[in-house]
């Protein structure tokens, strides 16, 4: 089976507002999948549905062949995630935050903490309180925490939001490294086309809750991706207002 995440006709409304509209998409094992969409397109809601943090109204999601929503906690051991802003105990040390994470996922990974900190470029900060770290360091720590218990899949919601140029490059390189060296399947959302294009094998576009287009970066003949995606989004919004 080559599929990591399969989403079939997933819809979700909050009150009268329809946020996801029969979304169907597939993320293959071993790929970096970029989910592109404007603010409010429904990216976070879709990711939360994958993690069972919001319940879909209809449709199905399977992760590594297991159905989300069946109370099978094993699914969530296979997925590391950063959804919206990562939360840490700011007054606890880096190491204590990571130990707490292991306590509820798998305590045997506590011995990996030094290795993970080295992997994300944070060696030596074990004893520092999280509140003393820069935003870029916290973001790398969040990715390290998400990967600490060696999930098969990482779901990263806008991981470069708010970072300075150096922070963006660091996170990009880390994502590529996790994928190439460790074989992790990665779903990453962003509204920045150029950033997604630099890391993704496949890019899917969510627009106003509709999954409207998918492009394989290996086979595409499109040369100006920015123009191509903007064109698709403009046509989609014209169709909506027609
Ligand atoms: P952004 O890039 O701004 O994070 P997004 O593509 O991730 O956007 P979502 O966060 O999924 O979009 O939000 C989609 C829509 O759903 C927005 O209009 C948002 O206000 C609404 N929404 C999200 N969560 C809830 C909720 N719990 N209750 C009501 N409305 C919600």
Tab-separated table of C-alpha atoms and ligand atoms in Angstrom:
chain	number	residue	atom	x	y	z
A	1	UNK	CA	0.000	0.000	0.000
A	2	UNK	CA	1.459	3.239	-1.173
A	3	UNK	CA	-0.976	5.591	0.565
A	4	UNK	CA	-0.186	7.353	3.849
A	5	UNK	CA	-3.357	9.447	4.137
A	6	UNK	CA	-6.555	8.975	2.172
A	7	UNK	CA	-9.315	11.553	2.470
A	8	UNK	CA	-12.650	10.753	0.840
A	9	UNK	CA	-15.431	13.300	0.397
A	10	UNK	CA	-14.873	14.978	3.752
A	11	UNK	CA	-17.228	17.815	4.608
A	12	UNK	CA	-17.366	19.962	7.715
A	13	UNK	CA	-19.500	22.913	8.764
A	14	UNK	CA	-19.263	25.170	11.778
A	15	UNK	CA	-22.813	26.364	12.344
A	16	UNK	CA	-24.133	27.459	8.969
A	17	UNK	CA	-20.657	28.006	7.519
A	18	UNK	CA	-19.482	25.156	5.309
A	19	UNK	CA	-15.702	24.969	5.777
A	20	UNK	CA	-14.791	21.735	3.943
A	21	UNK	CA	-16.768	20.759	0.885
A	22	UNK	CA	-16.456	17.097	-0.063
A	23	UNK	CA	-12.660	17.119	-0.025
A	24	UNK	CA	-10.990	14.085	-1.596
A	25	UNK	CA	-7.208	13.800	-1.675
A	26	UNK	CA	-4.419	11.272	-1.253
A	27	UNK	CA	-0.987	11.690	0.296
A	28	UNK	CA	1.484	9.026	-0.706
A	29	UNK	CA	3.978	7.394	1.619
A	30	UNK	CA	7.363	9.083	1.613
A	31	UNK	CA	6.318	12.295	-0.079
A	32	UNK	CA	6.227	15.905	1.043
A	33	UNK	CA	2.747	17.152	0.271
A	34	UNK	CA	2.172	20.891	0.282
A	35	UNK	CA	-1.340	22.079	1.041
A	36	UNK	CA	-1.765	25.546	-0.389
A	37	UNK	CA	-4.631	27.856	0.456
A	38	UNK	CA	-5.451	31.432	1.356
A	39	UNK	CA	-6.277	32.434	4.935
A	40	UNK	CA	-9.542	30.788	5.884
A	41	UNK	CA	-9.441	28.221	3.044
A	42	UNK	CA	-9.877	25.363	5.531
A	43	UNK	CA	-6.318	23.983	5.763
A	44	UNK	CA	-6.187	23.845	9.562
A	45	UNK	CA	-9.680	22.391	9.782
A	46	UNK	CA	-8.719	19.633	7.338
A	47	UNK	CA	-5.576	18.849	9.321
A	48	UNK	CA	-7.559	18.796	12.555
A	49	UNK	CA	-10.022	16.388	10.967
A	50	UNK	CA	-7.092	14.093	10.088
A	51	UNK	CA	-6.089	14.125	13.758
A	52	UNK	CA	-9.675	13.688	14.984
A	53	UNK	CA	-9.442	17.075	16.707
A	54	UNK	CA	-12.568	18.083	14.815
A	55	UNK	CA	-15.173	15.566	13.690
A	56	UNK	CA	-16.026	15.572	10.003
A	57	UNK	CA	-19.752	15.753	9.255
A	58	UNK	CA	-19.355	13.226	6.466
A	59	UNK	CA	-16.694	11.370	4.512
A	60	UNK	CA	-13.806	9.234	5.696
A	61	UNK	CA	-10.129	9.668	6.492
A	62	UNK	CA	-7.697	6.788	6.760
A	63	UNK	CA	-4.130	7.041	7.998
A	64	UNK	CA	-1.763	4.205	7.102
A	65	UNK	CA	-4.830	2.120	6.361
A	66	UNK	CA	-6.641	2.831	9.650
A	67	UNK	CA	-9.855	4.819	9.857
A	68	UNK	CA	-9.733	8.039	11.866
A	69	UNK	CA	-12.573	8.260	14.388
A	70	UNK	CA	-12.555	4.629	15.435
A	71	UNK	CA	-10.859	5.323	18.786
A	72	UNK	CA	-7.761	3.469	17.658
A	73	UNK	CA	-5.069	5.427	19.494
A	74	UNK	CA	-2.369	3.620	17.521
A	75	UNK	CA	-3.111	5.912	14.573
A	76	UNK	CA	-1.934	8.910	16.556
A	77	UNK	CA	1.352	7.275	17.500
A	78	UNK	CA	2.086	7.258	13.792
A	79	UNK	CA	1.552	11.004	13.382
A	80	UNK	CA	3.547	13.882	14.795
A	81	UNK	CA	1.960	17.273	14.389
A	82	UNK	CA	2.138	20.986	14.826
A	83	UNK	CA	-1.306	22.515	14.574
A	84	UNK	CA	-1.531	26.304	14.802
A	85	UNK	CA	0.899	27.737	17.385
A	86	UNK	CA	2.902	25.055	19.226
A	87	UNK	CA	2.242	25.076	22.950
A	88	UNK	CA	5.036	24.545	25.476
A	89	UNK	CA	5.295	24.890	29.242
A	90	UNK	CA	7.236	28.130	29.008
A	91	UNK	CA	8.683	27.945	32.525
A	92	UNK	CA	9.903	24.400	32.131
A	93	UNK	CA	13.163	23.489	30.445
A	94	UNK	CA	13.424	22.256	26.869
A	95	UNK	CA	14.290	18.802	28.172
A	96	UNK	CA	11.380	18.666	30.613
A	97	UNK	CA	8.960	19.665	27.872
A	98	UNK	CA	10.258	16.852	25.674
A	99	UNK	CA	10.141	14.366	28.570
A	100	UNK	CA	6.502	15.262	29.188
A	101	UNK	CA	5.757	14.588	25.543
A	102	UNK	CA	7.399	11.154	25.815
A	103	UNK	CA	5.389	10.454	28.979
A	104	UNK	CA	2.165	10.534	27.064
A	105	UNK	CA	3.334	9.100	23.735
A	106	UNK	CA	6.119	6.615	24.553
A	107	UNK	CA	8.532	6.982	27.525
A	108	UNK	CA	11.184	4.848	25.840
A	109	UNK	CA	12.018	7.787	23.555
A	110	UNK	CA	13.363	9.911	26.441
A	111	UNK	CA	16.796	8.540	25.579
A	112	UNK	CA	16.489	10.109	22.132
A	113	UNK	CA	16.148	13.673	23.430
A	114	UNK	CA	19.806	14.654	22.929
A	115	UNK	CA	19.806	13.199	19.405
A	116	UNK	CA	16.631	15.041	18.497
A	117	UNK	CA	17.972	18.346	19.806
A	118	UNK	CA	21.094	17.850	17.712
A	119	UNK	CA	18.971	17.009	14.659
A	120	UNK	CA	17.011	20.250	14.928
A	121	UNK	CA	20.117	22.339	15.661
A	122	UNK	CA	19.363	22.921	19.337
A	123	UNK	CA	22.157	20.951	20.974
A	124	UNK	CA	23.111	22.251	24.388
A	125	UNK	CA	19.835	24.012	25.181
A	126	UNK	CA	18.418	21.128	27.266
A	127	UNK	CA	18.288	23.088	30.511
A	128	UNK	CA	17.079	26.409	29.124
A	129	UNK	CA	13.533	27.454	29.891
A	130	UNK	CA	11.441	27.446	26.741
A	131	UNK	CA	10.479	31.078	27.316
A	132	UNK	CA	14.089	32.121	26.689
A	133	UNK	CA	14.173	30.657	23.140
A	134	UNK	CA	13.679	32.711	19.983
A	135	UNK	CA	10.645	32.051	17.796
A	136	UNK	CA	12.796	30.192	15.264
A	137	UNK	CA	14.274	27.994	18.007
A	138	UNK	CA	10.802	27.264	19.382
A	139	UNK	CA	9.617	26.281	15.926
A	140	UNK	CA	12.541	23.889	15.471
A	141	UNK	CA	11.885	22.536	18.969
A	142	UNK	CA	8.247	21.975	18.009
A	143	UNK	CA	9.318	20.018	14.922
A	144	UNK	CA	11.785	18.044	17.058
A	145	UNK	CA	9.033	17.258	19.551
A	146	UNK	CA	6.668	16.206	16.765
A	147	UNK	CA	9.353	13.832	15.431
A	148	UNK	CA	10.713	12.664	18.806
A	149	UNK	CA	8.708	9.444	19.032
A	150	UNK	CA	9.522	8.634	15.395
A	151	UNK	CA	6.140	8.935	13.704
A	152	UNK	CA	5.676	7.801	10.102
A	153	UNK	CA	3.886	11.035	9.245
A	154	UNK	CA	4.351	14.678	10.213
A	155	UNK	CA	1.495	17.147	9.847
A	156	UNK	CA	2.865	20.678	9.984
A	157	UNK	CA	0.400	23.556	9.893
A	158	UNK	CA	2.113	26.703	8.588
A	159	UNK	CA	5.473	25.894	10.219
A	160	UNK	CA	7.233	28.950	8.791
A	161	UNK	CA	4.664	31.505	9.897
A	162	UNK	CA	6.291	34.488	11.560
A	163	UNK	CA	9.878	33.315	11.040
A	164	UNK	CA	12.675	35.536	9.758
A	165	UNK	CA	14.521	34.543	6.523
A	166	UNK	CA	17.163	32.516	8.375
A	167	UNK	CA	14.439	30.764	10.396
A	168	UNK	CA	12.577	29.921	7.187
A	169	UNK	CA	15.687	28.384	5.610
A	170	UNK	CA	16.427	26.394	8.801
A	171	UNK	CA	12.912	24.954	8.919
A	172	UNK	CA	12.931	24.215	5.171
A	173	UNK	CA	16.225	22.318	5.447
A	174	UNK	CA	14.982	20.433	8.485
A	175	UNK	CA	11.800	19.357	6.704
A	176	UNK	CA	13.784	18.152	3.690
A	177	UNK	CA	16.219	16.298	5.921
A	178	UNK	CA	13.485	14.533	7.886
A	179	UNK	CA	11.929	13.429	4.626
A	180	UNK	CA	15.076	12.373	2.765
A	181	UNK	CA	17.097	10.858	5.622
A	182	UNK	CA	14.328	9.426	7.777
A	183	UNK	CA	11.684	8.718	5.138
A	184	UNK	CA	8.944	10.594	6.982
A	185	UNK	CA	5.838	11.467	5.005
A	186	UNK	CA	5.180	15.158	5.527
A	187	UNK	CA	2.038	17.211	5.023
A	188	UNK	CA	2.783	20.900	5.259
A	189	UNK	CA	0.359	23.780	4.848
A	190	UNK	CA	1.147	27.301	3.823
A	191	UNK	CA	-0.249	30.244	1.918
A	192	UNK	CA	3.221	30.978	0.495
A	193	UNK	CA	3.498	29.359	-2.944
A	194	UNK	CA	7.260	29.805	-3.346
A	195	UNK	CA	8.002	28.133	-0.014
A	196	UNK	CA	5.808	25.115	-0.732
A	197	UNK	CA	7.339	24.811	-4.194
A	198	UNK	CA	10.829	24.538	-2.646
A	199	UNK	CA	10.016	21.486	-0.529
A	200	UNK	CA	6.976	19.704	-1.947
A	201	UNK	CA	6.734	16.677	-4.209
A	202	UNK	CA	3.046	17.383	-4.707
A	203	UNK	CA	1.039	20.543	-4.120
A	204	UNK	CA	-2.716	20.514	-3.591
A	205	UNK	CA	-4.858	23.645	-3.498
A	206	UNK	CA	-7.709	24.194	-1.105
A	207	UNK	CA	-9.871	27.157	-1.984
A	208	UNK	CA	-12.835	28.178	0.122
A	209	UNK	CA	-13.222	24.585	1.330
A	210	UNK	CA	-12.963	23.011	-2.136
A	211	UNK	CA	-10.004	20.880	-3.188
A	212	UNK	CA	-9.544	22.394	-6.622
A	213	UNK	CA	-6.214	21.290	-8.071
A	214	UNK	CA	-3.189	19.092	-7.545
A	215	UNK	CA	0.161	19.285	-9.224
A	216	UNK	CA	3.103	16.872	-9.185
A	217	UNK	CA	6.333	18.811	-9.025
A	218	UNK	CA	8.295	16.020	-10.753
A	219	UNK	CA	6.156	15.976	-13.862
A	220	UNK	CA	4.769	19.482	-14.156
A	221	UNK	CA	5.705	21.538	-17.158
A	222	UNK	CA	4.585	24.747	-15.488
A	223	UNK	CA	7.526	27.124	-15.246
A	224	UNK	CA	5.976	30.001	-13.286
A	225	UNK	CA	4.182	28.272	-10.426
A	226	UNK	CA	3.217	31.519	-8.725
A	227	UNK	CA	1.413	32.758	-11.820
A	228	UNK	CA	-0.140	29.335	-12.424
A	229	UNK	CA	-1.573	29.057	-8.914
A	230	UNK	CA	-2.762	32.648	-8.828
A	231	UNK	CA	-4.556	32.037	-12.117
A	232	UNK	CA	-6.270	28.929	-10.722
A	233	UNK	CA	-7.324	30.791	-7.574
A	234	UNK	CA	-8.644	33.751	-9.564
A	235	UNK	CA	-10.663	31.474	-11.883
A	236	UNK	CA	-12.022	29.588	-8.873
A	237	UNK	CA	-13.161	32.777	-7.148
A	238	UNK	CA	-14.723	34.078	-10.410
A	239	UNK	CA	-16.657	30.790	-10.729
A	240	UNK	CA	-17.910	31.213	-7.156
A	241	UNK	CA	-19.095	34.758	-7.695
A	242	UNK	CA	-20.717	33.979	-11.107
B	1	LIG	P1	-5.300	30.297	7.989
B	1	LIG	O1	-4.276	30.229	6.902
B	1	LIG	O2	-5.790	31.663	8.242
B	1	LIG	O3	-4.906	29.548	9.224
B	1	LIG	P2	-6.950	28.037	7.184
B	1	LIG	O4	-6.923	27.724	5.722
B	1	LIG	O5	-6.120	27.178	8.057
B	1	LIG	O6	-6.606	29.558	7.387
B	1	LIG	P3	-9.121	27.360	8.935
B	1	LIG	O7	-8.358	27.771	10.150
B	1	LIG	O8	-9.360	25.928	8.711
B	1	LIG	O9	-8.470	27.975	7.621
B	1	LIG	O10	-10.496	28.145	8.988
B	1	LIG	C1	-11.467	28.049	7.941
B	1	LIG	C2	-12.701	28.777	8.378
B	1	LIG	O11	-13.311	28.056	9.460
B	1	LIG	C3	-12.458	30.190	8.895
B	1	LIG	O12	-13.494	31.007	8.405
B	1	LIG	C4	-12.557	30.040	10.396
B	1	LIG	O13	-13.032	31.218	10.985
B	1	LIG	C5	-13.583	28.921	10.541
B	1	LIG	N1	-13.407	28.150	11.779
B	1	LIG	C6	-12.323	27.409	12.096
B	1	LIG	N2	-12.508	26.787	13.286
B	1	LIG	C7	-13.734	27.153	13.723
B	1	LIG	C8	-14.513	26.853	14.896
B	1	LIG	N3	-14.044	26.027	15.852
B	1	LIG	N4	-15.731	27.395	14.998
B	1	LIG	C9	-16.221	28.217	14.031
B	1	LIG	N5	-15.553	28.552	12.910
B	1	LIG	C10	-14.327	28.020	12.752
